[in-house]
Coordinates of C-alpha atoms and ligand atoms in Angstrom, one line a residue:
X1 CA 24.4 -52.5 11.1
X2 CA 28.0 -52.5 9.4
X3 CA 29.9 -49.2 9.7
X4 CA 29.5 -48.9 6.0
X5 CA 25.6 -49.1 6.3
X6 CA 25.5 -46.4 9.1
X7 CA 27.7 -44.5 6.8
X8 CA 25.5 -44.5 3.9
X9 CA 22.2 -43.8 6.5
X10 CA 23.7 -41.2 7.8
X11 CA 25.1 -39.9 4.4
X12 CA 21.0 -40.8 3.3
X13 CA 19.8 -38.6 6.0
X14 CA 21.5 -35.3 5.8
X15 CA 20.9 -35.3 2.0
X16 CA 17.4 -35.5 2.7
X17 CA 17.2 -32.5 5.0
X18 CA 14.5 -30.3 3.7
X19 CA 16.0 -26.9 3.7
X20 CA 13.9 -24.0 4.4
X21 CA 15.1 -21.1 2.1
X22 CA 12.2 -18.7 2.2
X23 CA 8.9 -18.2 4.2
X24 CA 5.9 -16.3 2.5
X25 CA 2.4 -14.9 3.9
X26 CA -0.2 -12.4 3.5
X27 CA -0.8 -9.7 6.2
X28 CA -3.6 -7.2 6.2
X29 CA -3.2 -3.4 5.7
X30 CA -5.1 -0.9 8.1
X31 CA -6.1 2.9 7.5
X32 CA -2.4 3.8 8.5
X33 CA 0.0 1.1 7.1
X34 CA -1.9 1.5 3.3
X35 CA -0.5 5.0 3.0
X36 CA 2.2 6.2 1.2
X37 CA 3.9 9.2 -0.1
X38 CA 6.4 9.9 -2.0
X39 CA 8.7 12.8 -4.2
X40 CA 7.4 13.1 -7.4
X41 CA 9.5 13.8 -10.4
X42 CA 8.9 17.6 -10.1
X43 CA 9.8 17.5 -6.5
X44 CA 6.1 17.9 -5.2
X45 CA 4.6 15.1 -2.7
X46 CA 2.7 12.0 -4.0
X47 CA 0.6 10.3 -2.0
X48 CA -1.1 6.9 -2.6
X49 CA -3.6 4.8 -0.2
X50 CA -3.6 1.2 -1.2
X51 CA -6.5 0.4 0.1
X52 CA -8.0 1.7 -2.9
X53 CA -5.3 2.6 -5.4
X54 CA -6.4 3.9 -8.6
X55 CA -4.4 3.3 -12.3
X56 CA -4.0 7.0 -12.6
X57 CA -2.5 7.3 -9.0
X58 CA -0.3 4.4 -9.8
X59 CA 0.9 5.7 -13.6
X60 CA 1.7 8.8 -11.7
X61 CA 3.7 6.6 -9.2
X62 CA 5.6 4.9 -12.0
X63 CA 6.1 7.9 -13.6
X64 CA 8.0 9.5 -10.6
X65 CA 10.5 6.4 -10.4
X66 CA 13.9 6.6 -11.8
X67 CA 14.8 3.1 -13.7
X68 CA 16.3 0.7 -11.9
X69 CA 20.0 -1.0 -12.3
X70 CA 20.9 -3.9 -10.4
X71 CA 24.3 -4.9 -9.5
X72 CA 27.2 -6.5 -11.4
X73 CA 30.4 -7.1 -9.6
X74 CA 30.2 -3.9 -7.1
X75 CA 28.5 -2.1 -10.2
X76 CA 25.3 -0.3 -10.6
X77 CA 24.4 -1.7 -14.3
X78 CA 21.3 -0.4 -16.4
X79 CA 20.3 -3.1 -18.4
X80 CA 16.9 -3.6 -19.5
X81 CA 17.0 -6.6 -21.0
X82 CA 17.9 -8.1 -18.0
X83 CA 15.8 -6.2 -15.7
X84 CA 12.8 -3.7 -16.4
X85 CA 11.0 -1.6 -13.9
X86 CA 11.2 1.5 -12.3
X87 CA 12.8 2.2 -8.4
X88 CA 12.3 4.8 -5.8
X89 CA 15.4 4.9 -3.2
X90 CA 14.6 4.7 0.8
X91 CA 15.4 8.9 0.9
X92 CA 12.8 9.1 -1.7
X93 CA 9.2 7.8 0.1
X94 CA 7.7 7.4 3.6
X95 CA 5.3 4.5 4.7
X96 CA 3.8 3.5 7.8
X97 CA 3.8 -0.1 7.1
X98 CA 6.7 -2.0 8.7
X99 CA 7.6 -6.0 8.9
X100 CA 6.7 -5.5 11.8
X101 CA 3.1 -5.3 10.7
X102 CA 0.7 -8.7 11.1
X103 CA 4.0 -10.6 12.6
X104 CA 6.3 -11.1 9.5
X105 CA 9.8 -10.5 11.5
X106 CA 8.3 -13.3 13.8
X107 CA 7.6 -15.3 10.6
X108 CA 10.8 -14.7 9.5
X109 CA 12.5 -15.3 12.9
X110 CA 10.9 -18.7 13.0
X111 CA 11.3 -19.9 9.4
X112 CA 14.4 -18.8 8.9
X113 CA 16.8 -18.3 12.0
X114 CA 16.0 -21.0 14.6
X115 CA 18.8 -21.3 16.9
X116 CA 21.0 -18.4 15.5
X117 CA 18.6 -16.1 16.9
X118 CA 20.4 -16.5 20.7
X119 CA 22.5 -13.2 21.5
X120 CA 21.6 -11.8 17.5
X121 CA 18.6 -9.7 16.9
X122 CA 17.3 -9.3 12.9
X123 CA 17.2 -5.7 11.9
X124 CA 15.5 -4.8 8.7
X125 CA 16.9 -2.4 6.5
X126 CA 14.5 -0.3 3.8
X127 CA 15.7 -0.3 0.5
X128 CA 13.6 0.2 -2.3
X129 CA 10.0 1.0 -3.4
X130 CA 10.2 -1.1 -7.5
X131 CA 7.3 -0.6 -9.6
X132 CA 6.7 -2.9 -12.3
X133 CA 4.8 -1.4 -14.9
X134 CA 2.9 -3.5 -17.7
X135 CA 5.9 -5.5 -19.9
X136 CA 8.5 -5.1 -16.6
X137 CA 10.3 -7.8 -15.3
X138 CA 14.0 -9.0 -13.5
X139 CA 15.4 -12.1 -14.4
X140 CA 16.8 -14.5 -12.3
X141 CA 19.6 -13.3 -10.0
X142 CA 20.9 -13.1 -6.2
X143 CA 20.6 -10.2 -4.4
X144 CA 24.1 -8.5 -3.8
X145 CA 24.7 -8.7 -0.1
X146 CA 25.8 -5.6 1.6
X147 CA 27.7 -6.6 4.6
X148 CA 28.5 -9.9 6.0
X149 CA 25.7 -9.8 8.0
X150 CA 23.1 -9.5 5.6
X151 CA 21.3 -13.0 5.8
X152 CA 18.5 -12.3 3.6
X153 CA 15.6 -10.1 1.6
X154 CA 12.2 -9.5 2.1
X155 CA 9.9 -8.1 -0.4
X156 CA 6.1 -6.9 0.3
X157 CA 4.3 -6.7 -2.3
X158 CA 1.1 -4.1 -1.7
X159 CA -2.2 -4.5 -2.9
X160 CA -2.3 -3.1 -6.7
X161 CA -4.9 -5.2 -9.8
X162 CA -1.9 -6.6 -11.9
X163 CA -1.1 -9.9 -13.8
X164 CA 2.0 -11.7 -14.0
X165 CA 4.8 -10.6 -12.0
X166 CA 5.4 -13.7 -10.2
X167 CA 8.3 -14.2 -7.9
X168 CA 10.2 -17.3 -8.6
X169 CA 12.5 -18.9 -6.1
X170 CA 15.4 -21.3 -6.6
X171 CA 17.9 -23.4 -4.6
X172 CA 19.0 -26.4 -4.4
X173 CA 17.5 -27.9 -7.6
X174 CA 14.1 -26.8 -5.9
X175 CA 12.0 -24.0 -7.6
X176 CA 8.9 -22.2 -6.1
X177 CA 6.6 -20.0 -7.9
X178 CA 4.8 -17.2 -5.9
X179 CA 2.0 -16.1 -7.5
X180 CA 1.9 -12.8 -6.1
X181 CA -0.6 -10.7 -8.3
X182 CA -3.4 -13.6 -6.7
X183 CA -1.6 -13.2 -3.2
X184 CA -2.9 -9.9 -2.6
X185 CA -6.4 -10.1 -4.5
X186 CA -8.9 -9.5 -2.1
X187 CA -12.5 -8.3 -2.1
X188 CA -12.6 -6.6 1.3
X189 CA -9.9 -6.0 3.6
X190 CA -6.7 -5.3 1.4
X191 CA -3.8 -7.4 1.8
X192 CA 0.1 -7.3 1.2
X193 CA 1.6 -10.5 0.1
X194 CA 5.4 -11.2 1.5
X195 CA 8.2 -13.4 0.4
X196 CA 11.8 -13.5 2.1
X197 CA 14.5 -15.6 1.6
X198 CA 17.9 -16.4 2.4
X199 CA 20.7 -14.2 0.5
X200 CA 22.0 -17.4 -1.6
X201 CA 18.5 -17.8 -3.0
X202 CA 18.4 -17.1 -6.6
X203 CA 15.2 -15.4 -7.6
X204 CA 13.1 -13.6 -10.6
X205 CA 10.3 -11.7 -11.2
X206 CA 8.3 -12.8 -14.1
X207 CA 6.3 -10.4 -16.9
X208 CA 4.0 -8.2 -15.8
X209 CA 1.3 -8.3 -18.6
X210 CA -1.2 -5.6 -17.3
X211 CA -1.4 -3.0 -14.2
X212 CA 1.2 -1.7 -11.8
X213 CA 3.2 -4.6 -9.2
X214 CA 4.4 -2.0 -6.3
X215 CA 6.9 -3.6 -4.0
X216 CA 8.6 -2.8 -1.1
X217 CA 12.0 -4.6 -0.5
X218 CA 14.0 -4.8 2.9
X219 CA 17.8 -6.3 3.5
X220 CA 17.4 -8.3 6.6
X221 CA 20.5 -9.0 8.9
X222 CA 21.4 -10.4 11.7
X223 CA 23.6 -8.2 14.5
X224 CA 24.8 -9.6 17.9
X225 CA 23.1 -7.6 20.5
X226 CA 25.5 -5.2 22.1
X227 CA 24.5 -6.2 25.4
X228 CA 23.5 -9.5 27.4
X229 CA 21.7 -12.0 25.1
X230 CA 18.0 -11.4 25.5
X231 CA 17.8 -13.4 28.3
X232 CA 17.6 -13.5 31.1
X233 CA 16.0 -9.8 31.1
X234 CA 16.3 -8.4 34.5
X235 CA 18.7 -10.4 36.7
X236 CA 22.2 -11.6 36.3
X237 CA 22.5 -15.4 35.4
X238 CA 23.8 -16.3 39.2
X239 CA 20.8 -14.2 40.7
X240 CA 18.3 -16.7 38.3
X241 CA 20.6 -19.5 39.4
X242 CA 20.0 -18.9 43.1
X243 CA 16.9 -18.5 42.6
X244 CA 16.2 -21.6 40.5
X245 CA 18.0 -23.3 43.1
X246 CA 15.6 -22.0 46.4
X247 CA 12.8 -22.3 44.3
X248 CA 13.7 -26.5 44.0
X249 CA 15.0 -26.6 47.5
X250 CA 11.6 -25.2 48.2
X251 CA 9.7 -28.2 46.6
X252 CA 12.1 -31.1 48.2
X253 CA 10.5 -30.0 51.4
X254 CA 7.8 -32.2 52.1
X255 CA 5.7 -30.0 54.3
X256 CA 5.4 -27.5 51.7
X257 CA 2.1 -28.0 50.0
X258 CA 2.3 -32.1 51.4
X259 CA -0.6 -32.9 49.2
X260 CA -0.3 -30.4 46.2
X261 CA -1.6 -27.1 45.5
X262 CA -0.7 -24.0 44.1
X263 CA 2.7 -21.3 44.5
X264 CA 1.8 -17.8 43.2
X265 CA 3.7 -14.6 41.9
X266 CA 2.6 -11.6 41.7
X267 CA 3.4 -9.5 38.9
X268 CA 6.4 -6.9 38.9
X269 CA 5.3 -5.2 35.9
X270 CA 2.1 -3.7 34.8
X271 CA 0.3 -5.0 31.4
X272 CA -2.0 -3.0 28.9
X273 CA -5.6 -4.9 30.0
X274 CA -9.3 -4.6 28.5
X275 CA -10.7 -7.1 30.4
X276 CA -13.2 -7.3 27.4
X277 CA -10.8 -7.8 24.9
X278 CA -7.6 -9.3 26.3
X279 CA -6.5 -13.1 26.3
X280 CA -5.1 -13.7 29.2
X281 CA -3.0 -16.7 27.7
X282 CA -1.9 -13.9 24.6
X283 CA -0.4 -11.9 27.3
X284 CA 2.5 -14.5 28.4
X285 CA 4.1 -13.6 25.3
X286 CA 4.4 -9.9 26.3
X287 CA 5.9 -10.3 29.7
X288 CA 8.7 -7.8 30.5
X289 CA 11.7 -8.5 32.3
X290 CA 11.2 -10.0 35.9
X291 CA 8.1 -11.2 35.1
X292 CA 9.6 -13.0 32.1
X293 CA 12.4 -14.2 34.1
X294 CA 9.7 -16.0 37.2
X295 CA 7.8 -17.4 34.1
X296 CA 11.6 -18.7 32.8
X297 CA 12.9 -20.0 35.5
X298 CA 9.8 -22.3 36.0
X299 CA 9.8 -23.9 32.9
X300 CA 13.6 -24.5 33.7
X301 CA 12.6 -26.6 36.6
X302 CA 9.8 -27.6 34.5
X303 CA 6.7 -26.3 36.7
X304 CA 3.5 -25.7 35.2
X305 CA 3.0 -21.7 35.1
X306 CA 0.5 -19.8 33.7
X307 CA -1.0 -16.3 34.4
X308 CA -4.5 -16.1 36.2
X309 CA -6.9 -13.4 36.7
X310 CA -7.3 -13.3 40.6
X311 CA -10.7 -12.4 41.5
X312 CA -12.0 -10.2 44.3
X313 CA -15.7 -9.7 45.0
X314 CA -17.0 -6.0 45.8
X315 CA -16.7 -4.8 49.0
X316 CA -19.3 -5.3 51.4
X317 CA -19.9 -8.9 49.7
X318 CA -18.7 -12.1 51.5
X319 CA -15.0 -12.0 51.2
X320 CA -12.9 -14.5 48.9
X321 CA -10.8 -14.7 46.0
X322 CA -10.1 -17.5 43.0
X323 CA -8.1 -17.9 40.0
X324 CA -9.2 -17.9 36.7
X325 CA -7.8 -18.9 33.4
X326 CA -9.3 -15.9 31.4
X327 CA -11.1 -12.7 32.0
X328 CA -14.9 -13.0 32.9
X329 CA -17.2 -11.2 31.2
X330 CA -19.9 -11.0 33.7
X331 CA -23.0 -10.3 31.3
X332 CA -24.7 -13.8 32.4
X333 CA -23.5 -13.7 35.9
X334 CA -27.0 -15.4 37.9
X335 CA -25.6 -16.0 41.0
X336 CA -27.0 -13.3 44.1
X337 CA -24.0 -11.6 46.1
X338 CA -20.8 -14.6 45.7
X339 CA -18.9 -13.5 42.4
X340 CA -16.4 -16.9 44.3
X341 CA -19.2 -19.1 44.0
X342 CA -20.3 -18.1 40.4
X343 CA -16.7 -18.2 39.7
X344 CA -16.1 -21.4 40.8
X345 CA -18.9 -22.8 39.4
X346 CA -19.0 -21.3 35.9
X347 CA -15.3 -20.8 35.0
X348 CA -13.6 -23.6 37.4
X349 CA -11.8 -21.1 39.1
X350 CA -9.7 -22.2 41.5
X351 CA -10.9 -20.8 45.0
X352 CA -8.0 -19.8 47.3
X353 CA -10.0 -17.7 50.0
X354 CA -13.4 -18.4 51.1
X355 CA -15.5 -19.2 54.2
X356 CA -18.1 -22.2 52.7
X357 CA -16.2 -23.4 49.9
X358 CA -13.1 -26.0 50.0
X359 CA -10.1 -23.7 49.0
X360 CA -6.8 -24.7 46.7
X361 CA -3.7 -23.9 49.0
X362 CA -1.4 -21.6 47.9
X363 CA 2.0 -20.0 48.9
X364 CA 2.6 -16.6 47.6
X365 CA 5.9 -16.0 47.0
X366 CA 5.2 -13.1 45.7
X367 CA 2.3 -11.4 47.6
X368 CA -0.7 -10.2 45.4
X369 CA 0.4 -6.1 44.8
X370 CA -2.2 -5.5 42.6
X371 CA 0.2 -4.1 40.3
X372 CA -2.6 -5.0 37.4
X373 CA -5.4 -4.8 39.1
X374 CA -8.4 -3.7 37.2
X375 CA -12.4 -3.9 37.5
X376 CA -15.2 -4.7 35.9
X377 CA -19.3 -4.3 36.1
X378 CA -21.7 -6.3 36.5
X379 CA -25.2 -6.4 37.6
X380 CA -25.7 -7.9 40.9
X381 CA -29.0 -9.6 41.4
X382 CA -29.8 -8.7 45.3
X383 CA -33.5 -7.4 46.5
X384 CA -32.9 -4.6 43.7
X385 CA -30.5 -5.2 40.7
X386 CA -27.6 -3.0 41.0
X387 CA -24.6 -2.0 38.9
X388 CA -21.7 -3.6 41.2
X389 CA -18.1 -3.4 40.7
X390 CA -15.7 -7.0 41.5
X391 CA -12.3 -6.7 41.0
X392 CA -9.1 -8.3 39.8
X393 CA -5.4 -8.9 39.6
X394 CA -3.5 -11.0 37.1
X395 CA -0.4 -13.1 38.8
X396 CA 1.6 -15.8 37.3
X397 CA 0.4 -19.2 39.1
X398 CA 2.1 -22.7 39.2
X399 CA 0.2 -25.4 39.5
X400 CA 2.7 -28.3 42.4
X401 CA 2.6 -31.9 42.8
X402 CA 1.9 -33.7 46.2
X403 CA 5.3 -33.8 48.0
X404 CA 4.7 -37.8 47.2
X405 CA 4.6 -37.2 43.3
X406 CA 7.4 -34.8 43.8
X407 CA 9.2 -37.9 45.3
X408 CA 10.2 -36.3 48.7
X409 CA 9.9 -37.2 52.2
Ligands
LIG501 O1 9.9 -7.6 -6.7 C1 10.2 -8.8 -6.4 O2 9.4 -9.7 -6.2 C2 11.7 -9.1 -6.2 C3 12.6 -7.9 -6.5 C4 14.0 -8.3 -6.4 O3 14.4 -9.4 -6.6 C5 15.0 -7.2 -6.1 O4 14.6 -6.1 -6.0 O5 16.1 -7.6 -5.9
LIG502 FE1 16.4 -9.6 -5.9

């Protein structure tokens, strides 16, 4: 290809970047994030549930707002041609529902930040509670930034019967309509609709024709974290480093696990578990500092880890343990006495201990502490059934090569 051609691919390739400029989604409200109370205009306190809002509760809401401006060069300006609804400032009303609420800051993160995200954190500022009352609107503006780290705006809009009120986005020549009145129609489980966007992002809301649009609108920025970058969490970069570095010398030795086999790590922390209702591959996301760290450094030499439930039988029963990928609920458990064998049999587990059955190897190199351990009921199916007890650990588990795959000798 002539330079000229590259040029022009090239040129043809970055002006076809499809820039993300907003992220949107629904999240359901509970009992405690549907709440809210506010001042009303003769000072008393307000309160309104959205789960089941009703117009008089909302005309009472409106009716409590001051009107709200919007900003012209550093200027608060009243204009209501240009924009028509009623505010409530931050100091003003109290809500339990937070971005944090059905993952939107990790929507957001995702969509929005990417790679900035190392050494920042995003930190969500309230700012106002806008009701748009029938014949309310805001026509098309950017939101004034206030402070150079201000990246972007989310707005929630709760669950309220209303038409029109639309939020429109623009950038770029690109225009995307948000039909937020449908976005939080629901017939069961009420729902808040969510739009944020970055600060250059011109946006309006259209006429409201009938019923109240109650929205809840956040400045998002982005501050360096005073300390460390988020990672690593517990050690000092030369202390993962030297560790990264055993932990490969480790696995050029051939006689260490010669034909494969497993290295295990007990856990440093301990986890919220209900065995009944906790997914064992959910709670990767939520390890805490060393923990985090083991899993880290793995993937950095590109092991396979992943957390297991370690299984112990009861006391008194043959001894053993095995891996598992999830927690067992042992309601169909037909096996008499071996919780290993049943195991093994009806969840693969991997067995590392037992007297009959061909064991997995494994190096610990962290020892089991039971530092999660935990246990569960079942019925054990002996001369008499009896209520038994096995049970378990969780430990982070990665899964090694045969020295030959590993390519050392
Ligand atoms: O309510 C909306 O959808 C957007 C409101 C808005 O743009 C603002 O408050 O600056
Ligand atoms: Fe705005």
């Amino acid at each position: 290809m002539s330079s000229n051609k590259s040029l022009k691919a090239i040129q043809s390739a970055f002006s076809n970047i499809n820039h993300i400029t907003y992220c949107s989604g629904a999240v359901s409200l509970t009992e405690t994030t549907s709440k809210l109370y506010y001042t009303t205009i003769n000072g008393s306190e307000g309160k309104i549930d959205f789960s089941k809002p009703t117009d008089d509760q909302l005309a009472a809401l409106a009716g409590s707002c001051q009107k709200a401006t919007f900003g012209v060069e550093k200027q608060d300006v009243l204009d209501e041609t240009y924009r028509k609804a009623g505010k409530l400032d931050a100091t003003q009303f109290a809500i339990n529902f937070s971005p944090l609420t059905g993952g939107i800051l990790d929507t957001i993160r995702d969509s929005l930040l990417g790679s900035q995200i190392e050494g920042n954190s995003i930190e969500v500022e309230l700012y106002k509670l806008n009701v748009y009352g029938p014949g309310s609107f805001f026509k098309s503006h950017v939101d004034t930034p206030r402070n150079e780290n201000m990246f972007g705006s989310l707005v929630v809009v709760l669950p309220t019967v209303h038409e029109g009120g639309s939020l429109i986005v623009r950038h770029a020549g690109n225009e995307q309509v948000f039909d937020t009145a449908l976005a939080v129609r629901s017939d069961n489980i009420p729902k808040a609709a969510f739009v944020a966007f970055y600060s250059d992002v011109e946006h309006e809301v259209t006429l409201v024709t009938s019923g109240y649009r109650v929205t809840l609108t956040y400045n998002l920025y982005l501050t360096k974290t005073s300390s460390k970058p988020l990672k690593p969490l517990s050690m000092t970069a030369d202390y993962i480093e030297k560790l990264k570095q055993s932990l490969a010398a480790l696995l050029a030795d051939p006689n260490v696990l010669p034909n494969g086999g497993l290295l295990g790590f007990s856990l440093a922390h301990r986890y919220p578990i209900d065995p009944k209702k906790t997914e064992l591959s959910n709670l990767i996301e939520c390890l805490k500092g060393s923990d985090a760290d083991t899993l880290s450094i793995c993937k950095s030499l590109s092991i396979d880890v992943s957390l297991k439930a370690i299984y112990y039988p009861p006391k008194g029963y043959r001894t053993g343990s095995c891996l598992v990928d999830q927690f067992v609920d042992f309601q169909d458990c037909l096996y008499e006495d071996d919780i290993v064998e049943y195991l093994a049999h009806a969840y693969n587990a991997k067995v590392i201990h037992h007297k009959y059955i061909k064991c997995t190897p494994i190096v610990w190199i962290k020892k089991p502490a039971k530092s999660n351990f935990f246990k569960t009921n079942y019925l054990a199916h002996g001369n008499e059934p009896a209520l038994e007890f096995t049970y378990a650990d969780v430990c982070l588990v990665a899964n090694i090569d045969s020295a030959a795959k590993r390519n050392v000798k």
